[in-house]
Amino acid sequence: MMCRDIHSELEAITARYEKDQVVVVADKTVTGYGLPVMGNYPCLAVEISEAHKSLETVQQIWDFFFEQGLTRRGLVVAIGGGVLTDLVGFAAATYKRGVDYVNIPTTLLAMIDASSGGKTGINYHSLKNSIGVFAPPVETLIYPAWLKTLPIKEFLSGFGEMLKTGLLNTKLWPQLLQYDLDTMPIETLTPLIEQCVNVKERIVAADPKEEGLRKALNFGHTFGHALEELSIANAHPGVDPLYHGYAVVYGMIAELYLSVTKLGCSKAPLQQLTQIMLHYYGKPQCKCSDRERLLSLMRQDKKNEHAGEINCTLIRSIGSPQINQVITTDEALEALDYLFSL
Ligand SMILES: NC(=O)c1ccc[n+]([C@@H]2O[C@H](COP(=O)([O-])OP(=O)(O)OC[C@H]3O[C@@H](n4cnc5c(N)ncnc54)[C@H](O)[C@@H]3O)[C@@H](O)[C@H]2O)c1
């Protein structure tokens, strides 16, 4: 739900619970900016990074719930980006077999993607989101003013996922192309956030457990996840891993190339996204010599239906996703060559 007044919207929800049965878990960075929305509820501030999306952090959150005497009839308020909402959603869904939680996303990526749809989880043995459950929040309160403190790269990462949603919707795509990424105004972004959330919610409502249609939301993610995982493996002091939304933009270029060559999609969205990529996201940091490792990562993707194959969502045109497109090794290499040639 989009909020004009986050305080009253949250109060309307917490009023349904006993006063001593509401607790807050928030991203420490966000609490550092001050968090008036917390009211007087007990709050656990959690250190956040992809490395903290772990069982240890979940234990820290469970311990906090026990210390606060939270029962199954309580409410957990999760305030932060996608790492925080995934972690808290998982901790809440597994605490005493499930306690209600509400998401208050504070990053663009969490607003338009991570905080809705019911996927929760943690990383395990370096595998992203490999332990988790489907457990939707009772509500997601989206208050775009949080974005004022968000670093530009985090903003662009979230916008990368918005562009993906735009390619699934004929009305949204041209509006996203009009958005001024040089000044990033929040007022004109707000209706775009709302439309992205609506597109995702409609798809999730039709296929909550990702058995068919929801795979459309994975557009750009087969190549994108491989690029992201490779960058995590290659990261070293001074060289950060790829932000998720950047990886999705690069992945969409490869998958739009295949959409053109395999499904006859028009070249316009590929050209439009390439322009945005070159202007705002830069070129991918991986090299041609990484091609074999990328292929191997794509063959291990948890979205594949059969072991060893490479499975993508492609588009026939904007708003017309085609799920379960199996691509050959040669096609994958050609798409990577195209991406690395830009
Ligand atoms: N559950 C889902 O459906 C789903 C969907 C997409 C992504 N995800 C997950 O979301 C995670 C990525 O989420 P993210 O991009 O929000 O990353 P994140 O939660 O790591 O937040 C990014 C950074 O921004 C900081 N931050 C958060 N809010 C801020 C604010 N208002 N001002 C300044 N800094 C702020 C955080 O402390 C962090 O350093 C990944 O773990 C991914 O797997 C989940």
PDB file of N, CA and C in Angstrom, residues 189-287:
ATOM      1  N   LEU A 189       8.515   9.749  -9.347  1.00  0.00           N
ATOM      2  CA  LEU A 189       8.812   8.313  -9.206  1.00  0.00           C
ATOM      3  C   LEU A 189       7.661   7.584  -8.505  1.00  0.00           C
ATOM      4  N   THR A 190       6.975   8.301  -7.593  1.00  0.00           N
ATOM      5  CA  THR A 190       5.966   7.655  -6.756  1.00  0.00           C
ATOM      6  C   THR A 190       4.893   6.909  -7.567  1.00  0.00           C
ATOM      7  N   PRO A 191       4.267   7.552  -8.584  1.00  0.00           N
ATOM      8  CA  PRO A 191       3.264   6.791  -9.349  1.00  0.00           C
ATOM      9  C   PRO A 191       3.873   5.613 -10.110  1.00  0.00           C
ATOM     10  N   LEU A 192       5.147   5.715 -10.466  1.00  0.00           N
ATOM     11  CA  LEU A 192       5.802   4.602 -11.175  1.00  0.00           C
ATOM     12  C   LEU A 192       6.034   3.429 -10.222  1.00  0.00           C
ATOM     13  N   ILE A 193       6.384   3.760  -8.962  1.00  0.00           N
ATOM     14  CA  ILE A 193       6.540   2.708  -7.947  1.00  0.00           C
ATOM     15  C   ILE A 193       5.203   1.981  -7.791  1.00  0.00           C
ATOM     16  N   GLU A 194       4.140   2.772  -7.693  1.00  0.00           N
ATOM     17  CA  GLU A 194       2.805   2.183  -7.487  1.00  0.00           C
ATOM     18  C   GLU A 194       2.449   1.235  -8.637  1.00  0.00           C
ATOM     19  N   GLN A 195       2.744   1.671  -9.873  1.00  0.00           N
ATOM     20  CA  GLN A 195       2.409   0.801 -11.012  1.00  0.00           C
ATOM     21  C   GLN A 195       3.247  -0.474 -11.010  1.00  0.00           C
ATOM     22  N   CYS A 196       4.523  -0.348 -10.648  1.00  0.00           N
ATOM     23  CA  CYS A 196       5.382  -1.551 -10.593  1.00  0.00           C
ATOM     24  C   CYS A 196       4.823  -2.542  -9.572  1.00  0.00           C
ATOM     25  N   VAL A 197       4.432  -2.009  -8.401  1.00  0.00           N
ATOM     26  CA  VAL A 197       3.890  -2.880  -7.356  1.00  0.00           C
ATOM     27  C   VAL A 197       2.610  -3.552  -7.859  1.00  0.00           C
ATOM     28  N   ASN A 198       1.772  -2.787  -8.542  1.00  0.00           N
ATOM     29  CA  ASN A 198       0.521  -3.364  -9.058  1.00  0.00           C
ATOM     30  C   ASN A 198       0.790  -4.470 -10.070  1.00  0.00           C
ATOM     31  N   VAL A 199       1.749  -4.241 -10.971  1.00  0.00           N
ATOM     32  CA  VAL A 199       2.072  -5.271 -11.977  1.00  0.00           C
ATOM     33  C   VAL A 199       2.545  -6.535 -11.255  1.00  0.00           C
ATOM     34  N   LYS A 200       3.452  -6.375 -10.281  1.00  0.00           N
ATOM     35  CA  LYS A 200       3.957  -7.553  -9.572  1.00  0.00           C
ATOM     36  C   LYS A 200       2.828  -8.248  -8.810  1.00  0.00           C
ATOM     37  N   GLU A 201       2.007  -7.452  -8.115  1.00  0.00           N
ATOM     38  CA  GLU A 201       0.951  -8.074  -7.295  1.00  0.00           C
ATOM     39  C   GLU A 201      -0.051  -8.857  -8.142  1.00  0.00           C
ATOM     40  N   ARG A 202      -0.355  -8.322  -9.332  1.00  0.00           N
ATOM     41  CA  ARG A 202      -1.295  -9.042 -10.215  1.00  0.00           C
ATOM     42  C   ARG A 202      -0.698 -10.385 -10.630  1.00  0.00           C
ATOM     43  N   ILE A 203       0.583 -10.392 -10.955  1.00  0.00           N
ATOM     44  CA  ILE A 203       1.235 -11.636 -11.389  1.00  0.00           C
ATOM     45  C   ILE A 203       1.312 -12.621 -10.214  1.00  0.00           C
ATOM     46  N   VAL A 204       1.690 -12.118  -9.037  1.00  0.00           N
ATOM     47  CA  VAL A 204       1.837 -12.994  -7.867  1.00  0.00           C
ATOM     48  C   VAL A 204       0.480 -13.573  -7.455  1.00  0.00           C
ATOM     49  N   ALA A 205      -0.565 -12.753  -7.559  1.00  0.00           N
ATOM     50  CA  ALA A 205      -1.902 -13.243  -7.175  1.00  0.00           C
ATOM     51  C   ALA A 205      -2.312 -14.405  -8.090  1.00  0.00           C
ATOM     52  N   ALA A 206      -1.914 -14.338  -9.358  1.00  0.00           N
ATOM     53  CA  ALA A 206      -2.292 -15.392 -10.299  1.00  0.00           C
ATOM     54  C   ALA A 206      -1.451 -16.656 -10.103  1.00  0.00           C
ATOM     55  N   ASP A 207      -0.240 -16.500  -9.545  1.00  0.00           N
ATOM     56  CA  ASP A 207       0.668 -17.651  -9.430  1.00  0.00           C
ATOM     57  C   ASP A 207       1.594 -17.465  -8.219  1.00  0.00           C
ATOM     58  N   PRO A 208       1.041 -17.566  -6.980  1.00  0.00           N
ATOM     59  CA  PRO A 208       1.831 -17.227  -5.794  1.00  0.00           C
ATOM     60  C   PRO A 208       3.086 -18.079  -5.610  1.00  0.00           C
ATOM     61  N   LYS A 209       3.075 -19.350  -6.037  1.00  0.00           N
ATOM     62  CA  LYS A 209       4.229 -20.229  -5.758  1.00  0.00           C
ATOM     63  C   LYS A 209       5.177 -20.387  -6.957  1.00  0.00           C
ATOM     64  N   GLU A 210       5.058 -19.491  -7.924  1.00  0.00           N
ATOM     65  CA  GLU A 210       5.952 -19.485  -9.100  1.00  0.00           C
ATOM     66  C   GLU A 210       5.935 -20.813  -9.856  1.00  0.00           C
ATOM     67  N   GLU A 211       4.724 -21.256 -10.182  1.00  0.00           N
ATOM     68  CA  GLU A 211       4.631 -22.498 -10.951  1.00  0.00           C
ATOM     69  C   GLU A 211       4.506 -22.216 -12.453  1.00  0.00           C
ATOM     70  N   GLY A 212       4.197 -20.990 -12.805  1.00  0.00           N
ATOM     71  CA  GLY A 212       4.047 -20.636 -14.222  1.00  0.00           C
ATOM     72  C   GLY A 212       4.290 -19.152 -14.424  1.00  0.00           C
ATOM     73  N   LEU A 213       3.181 -18.396 -14.509  1.00  0.00           N
ATOM     74  CA  LEU A 213       3.247 -16.979 -14.869  1.00  0.00           C
ATOM     75  C   LEU A 213       4.271 -16.165 -14.064  1.00  0.00           C
ATOM     76  N   ARG A 214       4.417 -16.471 -12.762  1.00  0.00           N
ATOM     77  CA  ARG A 214       5.326 -15.654 -11.937  1.00  0.00           C
ATOM     78  C   ARG A 214       6.757 -15.687 -12.462  1.00  0.00           C
ATOM     79  N   LYS A 215       7.085 -16.730 -13.231  1.00  0.00           N
ATOM     80  CA  LYS A 215       8.440 -16.797 -13.803  1.00  0.00           C
ATOM     81  C   LYS A 215       8.708 -15.623 -14.738  1.00  0.00           C
ATOM     82  N   ALA A 216       7.634 -14.954 -15.199  1.00  0.00           N
ATOM     83  CA  ALA A 216       7.827 -13.760 -16.041  1.00  0.00           C
ATOM     84  C   ALA A 216       8.676 -12.727 -15.298  1.00  0.00           C
ATOM     85  N   LEU A 217       8.522 -12.692 -13.961  1.00  0.00           N
ATOM     86  CA  LEU A 217       9.274 -11.712 -13.166  1.00  0.00           C
ATOM     87  C   LEU A 217      10.766 -12.026 -13.154  1.00  0.00           C
ATOM     88  N   ASN A 218      11.145 -13.210 -13.651  1.00  0.00           N
ATOM     89  CA  ASN A 218      12.562 -13.572 -13.705  1.00  0.00           C
ATOM     90  C   ASN A 218      13.231 -13.070 -14.978  1.00  0.00           C
ATOM     91  N   PHE A 219      12.518 -12.279 -15.790  1.00  0.00           N
ATOM     92  CA  PHE A 219      13.140 -11.766 -16.999  1.00  0.00           C
ATOM     93  C   PHE A 219      14.458 -11.057 -16.639  1.00  0.00           C
ATOM     94  N   GLY A 220      15.519 -11.368 -17.358  1.00  0.00           N
ATOM     95  CA  GLY A 220      16.835 -10.761 -17.097  1.00  0.00           C
ATOM     96  C   GLY A 220      17.622 -11.454 -15.999  1.00  0.00           C
ATOM     97  N   HIS A 221      16.971 -12.376 -15.280  1.00  0.00           N
ATOM     98  CA  HIS A 221      17.606 -12.930 -14.085  1.00  0.00           C
ATOM     99  C   HIS A 221      18.454 -14.176 -14.340  1.00  0.00           C
ATOM    100  N   THR A 222      18.269 -14.873 -15.468  1.00  0.00           N
ATOM    101  CA  THR A 222      19.119 -16.054 -15.707  1.00  0.00           C
ATOM    102  C   THR A 222      20.555 -15.578 -15.946  1.00  0.00           C
ATOM    103  N   PHE A 223      20.727 -14.655 -16.886  1.00  0.00           N
ATOM    104  CA  PHE A 223      22.070 -14.086 -17.117  1.00  0.00           C
ATOM    105  C   PHE A 223      22.448 -13.178 -15.938  1.00  0.00           C
ATOM    106  N   GLY A 224      21.466 -12.448 -15.408  1.00  0.00           N
ATOM    107  CA  GLY A 224      21.742 -11.494 -14.330  1.00  0.00           C
ATOM    108  C   GLY A 224      22.292 -12.176 -13.083  1.00  0.00           C
ATOM    109  N   HIS A 225      21.653 -13.275 -12.648  1.00  0.00           N
ATOM    110  CA  HIS A 225      22.135 -13.973 -11.455  1.00  0.00           C
ATOM    111  C   HIS A 225      23.535 -14.520 -11.675  1.00  0.00           C
ATOM    112  N   ALA A 226      23.802 -15.051 -12.881  1.00  0.00           N
ATOM    113  CA  ALA A 226      25.132 -15.600 -13.152  1.00  0.00           C
ATOM    114  C   ALA A 226      26.183 -14.485 -13.065  1.00  0.00           C
ATOM    115  N   LEU A 227      25.876 -13.330 -13.644  1.00  0.00           N
ATOM    116  CA  LEU A 227      26.824 -12.202 -13.585  1.00  0.00           C
ATOM    117  C   LEU A 227      27.027 -11.751 -12.139  1.00  0.00           C
ATOM    118  N   GLU A 228      25.932 -11.735 -11.361  1.00  0.00           N
ATOM    119  CA  GLU A 228      26.006 -11.299  -9.964  1.00  0.00           C
ATOM    120  C   GLU A 228      26.841 -12.293  -9.151  1.00  0.00           C
ATOM    121  N   GLU A 229      26.573 -13.591  -9.344  1.00  0.00           N
ATOM    122  CA  GLU A 229      27.310 -14.598  -8.570  1.00  0.00           C
ATOM    123  C   GLU A 229      28.795 -14.592  -8.927  1.00  0.00           C
ATOM    124  N   LEU A 230      29.088 -14.416 -10.223  1.00  0.00           N
ATOM    125  CA  LEU A 230      30.498 -14.361 -10.625  1.00  0.00           C
ATOM    126  C   LEU A 230      31.175 -13.150  -9.985  1.00  0.00           C
ATOM    127  N   SER A 231      30.475 -12.027  -9.947  1.00  0.00           N
ATOM    128  CA  SER A 231      31.089 -10.820  -9.383  1.00  0.00           C
ATOM    129  C   SER A 231      31.298 -10.981  -7.877  1.00  0.00           C
ATOM    130  N   ILE A 232      30.409 -11.736  -7.219  1.00  0.00           N
ATOM    131  CA  ILE A 232      30.601 -11.989  -5.774  1.00  0.00           C
ATOM    132  C   ILE A 232      31.849 -12.859  -5.594  1.00  0.00           C
ATOM    133  N   ALA A 233      31.984 -13.868  -6.448  1.00  0.00           N
ATOM    134  CA  ALA A 233      33.143 -14.765  -6.350  1.00  0.00           C
ATOM    135  C   ALA A 233      34.433 -14.006  -6.648  1.00  0.00           C
ATOM    136  N   ASN A 234      34.371 -13.016  -7.552  1.00  0.00           N
ATOM    137  CA  ASN A 234      35.587 -12.283  -7.959  1.00  0.00           C
ATOM    138  C   ASN A 234      35.869 -11.060  -7.092  1.00  0.00           C
ATOM    139  N   ALA A 235      34.948 -10.749  -6.164  1.00  0.00           N
ATOM    140  CA  ALA A 235      35.108  -9.505  -5.390  1.00  0.00           C
ATOM    141  C   ALA A 235      36.368  -9.568  -4.527  1.00  0.00           C
ATOM    142  N   HIS A 236      37.052  -8.453  -4.416  1.00  0.00           N
ATOM    143  CA  HIS A 236      38.196  -8.357  -3.515  1.00  0.00           C
ATOM    144  C   HIS A 236      38.276  -6.917  -3.027  1.00  0.00           C
ATOM    145  N   PRO A 237      39.113  -6.656  -1.995  1.00  0.00           N
ATOM    146  CA  PRO A 237      39.141  -5.298  -1.448  1.00  0.00           C
ATOM    147  C   PRO A 237      39.308  -4.265  -2.569  1.00  0.00           C
ATOM    148  N   GLY A 238      38.433  -3.294  -2.583  1.00  0.00           N
ATOM    149  CA  GLY A 238      38.498  -2.254  -3.612  1.00  0.00           C
ATOM    150  C   GLY A 238      37.598  -2.545  -4.806  1.00  0.00           C
ATOM    151  N   VAL A 239      37.190  -3.806  -4.975  1.00  0.00           N
ATOM    152  CA  VAL A 239      36.277  -4.124  -6.087  1.00  0.00           C
ATOM    153  C   VAL A 239      35.014  -4.752  -5.501  1.00  0.00           C
ATOM    154  N   ASP A 240      33.929  -3.979  -5.514  1.00  0.00           N
ATOM    155  CA  ASP A 240      32.667  -4.459  -4.939  1.00  0.00           C
ATOM    156  C   ASP A 240      31.974  -5.405  -5.905  1.00  0.00           C
ATOM    157  N   PRO A 241      31.179  -6.364  -5.365  1.00  0.00           N
ATOM    158  CA  PRO A 241      30.342  -7.159  -6.262  1.00  0.00           C
ATOM    159  C   PRO A 241      29.292  -6.276  -6.935  1.00  0.00           C
ATOM    160  N   LEU A 242      28.735  -6.796  -8.030  1.00  0.00           N
ATOM    161  CA  LEU A 242      27.689  -6.065  -8.753  1.00  0.00           C
ATOM    162  C   LEU A 242      26.457  -5.877  -7.874  1.00  0.00           C
ATOM    163  N   TYR A 243      25.841  -4.720  -7.948  1.00  0.00           N
ATOM    164  CA  TYR A 243      24.546  -4.552  -7.305  1.00  0.00           C
ATOM    165  C   TYR A 243      23.533  -5.388  -8.085  1.00  0.00           C
ATOM    166  N   HIS A 244      22.548  -5.924  -7.349  1.00  0.00           N
ATOM    167  CA  HIS A 244      21.575  -6.824  -7.983  1.00  0.00           C
ATOM    168  C   HIS A 244      20.911  -6.199  -9.220  1.00  0.00           C
ATOM    169  N   GLY A 245      20.421  -4.988  -9.086  1.00  0.00           N
ATOM    170  CA  GLY A 245      19.686  -4.358 -10.195  1.00  0.00           C
ATOM    171  C   GLY A 245      20.574  -4.070 -11.398  1.00  0.00           C
ATOM    172  N   TYR A 246      21.870  -3.826 -11.156  1.00  0.00           N
ATOM    173  CA  TYR A 246      22.811  -3.638 -12.269  1.00  0.00           C
ATOM    174  C   TYR A 246      22.933  -4.967 -13.032  1.00  0.00           C
ATOM    175  N   ALA A 247      23.067  -6.063 -12.249  1.00  0.00           N
ATOM    176  CA  ALA A 247      23.199  -7.383 -12.886  1.00  0.00           C
ATOM    177  C   ALA A 247      21.946  -7.692 -13.709  1.00  0.00           C
ATOM    178  N   VAL A 248      20.784  -7.279 -13.193  1.00  0.00           N
ATOM    179  CA  VAL A 248      19.527  -7.542 -13.918  1.00  0.00           C
ATOM    180  C   VAL A 248      19.493  -6.728 -15.219  1.00  0.00           C
ATOM    181  N   VAL A 249      19.997  -5.494 -15.186  1.00  0.00           N
ATOM    182  CA  VAL A 249      20.035  -4.691 -16.425  1.00  0.00           C
ATOM    183  C   VAL A 249      20.915  -5.400 -17.464  1.00  0.00           C
ATOM    184  N   TYR A 250      22.109  -5.849 -17.039  1.00  0.00           N
ATOM    185  CA  TYR A 250      22.993  -6.553 -17.991  1.00  0.00           C
ATOM    186  C   TYR A 250      22.326  -7.843 -18.483  1.00  0.00           C
ATOM    187  N   GLY A 251      21.682  -8.541 -17.542  1.00  0.00           N
ATOM    188  CA  GLY A 251      20.999  -9.792 -17.905  1.00  0.00           C
ATOM    189  C   GLY A 251      19.876  -9.539 -18.905  1.00  0.00           C
ATOM    190  N   MET A 252      19.169  -8.410 -18.725  1.00  0.00           N
ATOM    191  CA  MET A 252      18.072  -8.104 -19.659  1.00  0.00           C
ATOM    192  C   MET A 252      18.606  -7.803 -21.059  1.00  0.00           C
ATOM    193  N   ILE A 253      19.803  -7.179 -21.134  1.00  0.00           N
ATOM    194  CA  ILE A 253      20.377  -6.916 -22.471  1.00  0.00           C
ATOM    195  C   ILE A 253      20.595  -8.262 -23.180  1.00  0.00           C
ATOM    196  N   ALA A 254      21.199  -9.227 -22.470  1.00  0.00           N
ATOM    197  CA  ALA A 254      21.448 -10.539 -23.084  1.00  0.00           C
ATOM    198  C   ALA A 254      20.120 -11.217 -23.452  1.00  0.00           C
ATOM    199  N   GLU A 255      19.145 -11.109 -22.562  1.00  0.00           N
ATOM    200  CA  GLU A 255      17.877 -11.819 -22.807  1.00  0.00           C
ATOM    201  C   GLU A 255      17.007 -11.068 -23.834  1.00  0.00           C
ATOM    202  N   LEU A 256      17.178  -9.746 -23.945  1.00  0.00           N
ATOM    203  CA  LEU A 256      16.479  -9.025 -25.027  1.00  0.00           C
ATOM    204  C   LEU A 256      17.108  -9.389 -26.368  1.00  0.00           C
ATOM    205  N   TYR A 257      18.445  -9.555 -26.376  1.00  0.00           N
ATOM    206  CA  TYR A 257      19.119  -9.978 -27.616  1.00  0.00           C
ATOM    207  C   TYR A 257      18.531 -11.317 -28.077  1.00  0.00           C
ATOM    208  N   LEU A 258      18.365 -12.253 -27.124  1.00  0.00           N
ATOM    209  CA  LEU A 258      17.786 -13.564 -27.483  1.00  0.00           C
ATOM    210  C   LEU A 258      16.302 -13.442 -27.848  1.00  0.00           C
ATOM    211  N   SER A 259      15.615 -12.477 -27.222  1.00  0.00           N
ATOM    212  CA  SER A 259      14.208 -12.262 -27.564  1.00  0.00           C
ATOM    213  C   SER A 259      14.091 -11.809 -29.022  1.00  0.00           C
ATOM    214  N   VAL A 260      15.074 -10.993 -29.463  1.00  0.00           N
ATOM    215  CA  VAL A 260      15.077 -10.521 -30.851  1.00  0.00           C
ATOM    216  C   VAL A 260      15.413 -11.685 -31.793  1.00  0.00           C
ATOM    217  N   THR A 261      16.502 -12.401 -31.471  1.00  0.00           N
ATOM    218  CA  THR A 261      16.995 -13.421 -32.421  1.00  0.00           C
ATOM    219  C   THR A 261      16.125 -14.683 -32.425  1.00  0.00           C
ATOM    220  N   LYS A 262      15.535 -15.023 -31.261  1.00  0.00           N
ATOM    221  CA  LYS A 262      14.772 -16.286 -31.198  1.00  0.00           C
ATOM    222  C   LYS A 262      13.268 -16.094 -31.372  1.00  0.00           C
ATOM    223  N   LEU A 263      12.742 -14.959 -30.851  1.00  0.00           N
ATOM    224  CA  LEU A 263      11.288 -14.809 -30.849  1.00  0.00           C
ATOM    225  C   LEU A 263      10.804 -13.674 -31.748  1.00  0.00           C
ATOM    226  N   GLY A 264      11.729 -13.010 -32.421  1.00  0.00           N
ATOM    227  CA  GLY A 264      11.321 -11.951 -33.354  1.00  0.00           C
ATOM    228  C   GLY A 264      10.842 -10.683 -32.666  1.00  0.00           C
ATOM    229  N   CYS A 265      11.252 -10.481 -31.411  1.00  0.00           N
ATOM    230  CA  CYS A 265      10.901  -9.228 -30.716  1.00  0.00           C
ATOM    231  C   CYS A 265      11.511  -8.041 -31.491  1.00  0.00           C
ATOM    232  N   SER A 266      10.839  -6.902 -31.482  1.00  0.00           N
ATOM    233  CA  SER A 266      11.403  -5.720 -32.165  1.00  0.00           C
ATOM    234  C   SER A 266      12.701  -5.304 -31.455  1.00  0.00           C
ATOM    235  N   LYS A 267      13.578  -4.615 -32.213  1.00  0.00           N
ATOM    236  CA  LYS A 267      14.875  -4.220 -31.621  1.00  0.00           C
ATOM    237  C   LYS A 267      14.747  -2.993 -30.716  1.00  0.00           C
ATOM    238  N   ALA A 268      13.592  -2.321 -30.752  1.00  0.00           N
ATOM    239  CA  ALA A 268      13.473  -1.038 -30.029  1.00  0.00           C
ATOM    240  C   ALA A 268      13.781  -1.165 -28.527  1.00  0.00           C
ATOM    241  N   PRO A 269      13.159  -2.118 -27.786  1.00  0.00           N
ATOM    242  CA  PRO A 269      13.478  -2.155 -26.350  1.00  0.00           C
ATOM    243  C   PRO A 269      14.951  -2.476 -26.069  1.00  0.00           C
ATOM    244  N   LEU A 270      15.562  -3.293 -26.924  1.00  0.00           N
ATOM    245  CA  LEU A 270      16.990  -3.595 -26.739  1.00  0.00           C
ATOM    246  C   LEU A 270      17.809  -2.317 -26.914  1.00  0.00           C
ATOM    247  N   GLN A 271      17.474  -1.545 -27.950  1.00  0.00           N
ATOM    248  CA  GLN A 271      18.227  -0.301 -28.191  1.00  0.00           C
ATOM    249  C   GLN A 271      17.986   0.703 -27.064  1.00  0.00           C
ATOM    250  N   GLN A 272      16.730   0.790 -26.593  1.00  0.00           N
ATOM    251  CA  GLN A 272      16.411   1.751 -25.523  1.00  0.00           C
ATOM    252  C   GLN A 272      17.141   1.387 -24.230  1.00  0.00           C
ATOM    253  N   LEU A 273      17.110   0.087 -23.893  1.00  0.00           N
ATOM    254  CA  LEU A 273      17.769  -0.327 -22.646  1.00  0.00           C
ATOM    255  C   LEU A 273      19.288  -0.201 -22.757  1.00  0.00           C
ATOM    256  N   THR A 274      19.830  -0.470 -23.950  1.00  0.00           N
ATOM    257  CA  THR A 274      21.284  -0.335 -24.132  1.00  0.00           C
ATOM    258  C   THR A 274      21.714   1.108 -23.876  1.00  0.00           C
ATOM    259  N   GLN A 275      20.915   2.047 -24.378  1.00  0.00           N
ATOM    260  CA  GLN A 275      21.241   3.472 -24.152  1.00  0.00           C
ATOM    261  C   GLN A 275      21.264   3.794 -22.667  1.00  0.00           C
ATOM    262  N   ILE A 276      20.233   3.305 -21.950  1.00  0.00           N
ATOM    263  CA  ILE A 276      20.164   3.574 -20.505  1.00  0.00           C
ATOM    264  C   ILE A 276      21.357   2.920 -19.805  1.00  0.00           C
ATOM    265  N   MET A 277      21.645   1.681 -20.197  1.00  0.00           N
ATOM    266  CA  MET A 277      22.763   0.969 -19.555  1.00  0.00           C
ATOM    267  C   MET A 277      24.062   1.753 -19.733  1.00  0.00           C
ATOM    268  N   LEU A 278      24.365   2.123 -20.987  1.00  0.00           N
ATOM    269  CA  LEU A 278      25.654   2.775 -21.245  1.00  0.00           C
ATOM    270  C   LEU A 278      25.737   4.117 -20.519  1.00  0.00           C
ATOM    271  N   HIS A 279      24.604   4.810 -20.407  1.00  0.00           N
ATOM    272  CA  HIS A 279      24.612   6.137 -19.800  1.00  0.00           C
ATOM    273  C   HIS A 279      24.680   6.073 -18.268  1.00  0.00           C
ATOM    274  N   TYR A 280      23.940   5.156 -17.664  1.00  0.00           N
ATOM    275  CA  TYR A 280      23.796   5.185 -16.202  1.00  0.00           C
ATOM    276  C   TYR A 280      24.446   4.000 -15.479  1.00  0.00           C
ATOM    277  N   TYR A 281      24.499   2.849 -16.105  1.00  0.00           N
ATOM    278  CA  TYR A 281      24.956   1.643 -15.394  1.00  0.00           C
ATOM    279  C   TYR A 281      26.378   1.230 -15.786  1.00  0.00           C
ATOM    280  N   GLY A 282      26.874   1.762 -16.905  1.00  0.00           N
ATOM    281  CA  GLY A 282      28.201   1.359 -17.370  1.00  0.00           C
ATOM    282  C   GLY A 282      28.166  -0.058 -17.929  1.00  0.00           C
ATOM    283  N   LYS A 283      29.346  -0.500 -18.387  1.00  0.00           N
ATOM    284  CA  LYS A 283      29.413  -1.845 -18.991  1.00  0.00           C
ATOM    285  C   LYS A 283      29.650  -2.883 -17.903  1.00  0.00           C
ATOM    286  N   PRO A 284      29.261  -4.144 -18.136  1.00  0.00           N
ATOM    287  CA  PRO A 284      29.513  -5.166 -17.108  1.00  0.00           C
ATOM    288  C   PRO A 284      31.014  -5.334 -16.863  1.00  0.00           C
ATOM    289  N   GLN A 285      31.337  -5.648 -15.592  1.00  0.00           N
ATOM    290  CA  GLN A 285      32.759  -5.760 -15.254  1.00  0.00           C
ATOM    291  C   GLN A 285      33.354  -7.102 -15.671  1.00  0.00           C
ATOM    292  N   CYS A 286      32.480  -8.095 -15.936  1.00  0.00           N
ATOM    293  CA  CYS A 286      33.003  -9.414 -16.328  1.00  0.00           C
ATOM    294  C   CYS A 286      33.589  -9.307 -17.734  1.00  0.00           C
ATOM    295  N   LYS A 287      34.420 -10.298 -18.064  1.00  0.00           N
ATOM    296  CA  LYS A 287      35.101 -10.255 -19.358  1.00  0.00           C
ATOM    297  C   LYS A 287      34.706 -11.465 -20.199  1.00  0.00           C
TER     298      LYS A 287
END
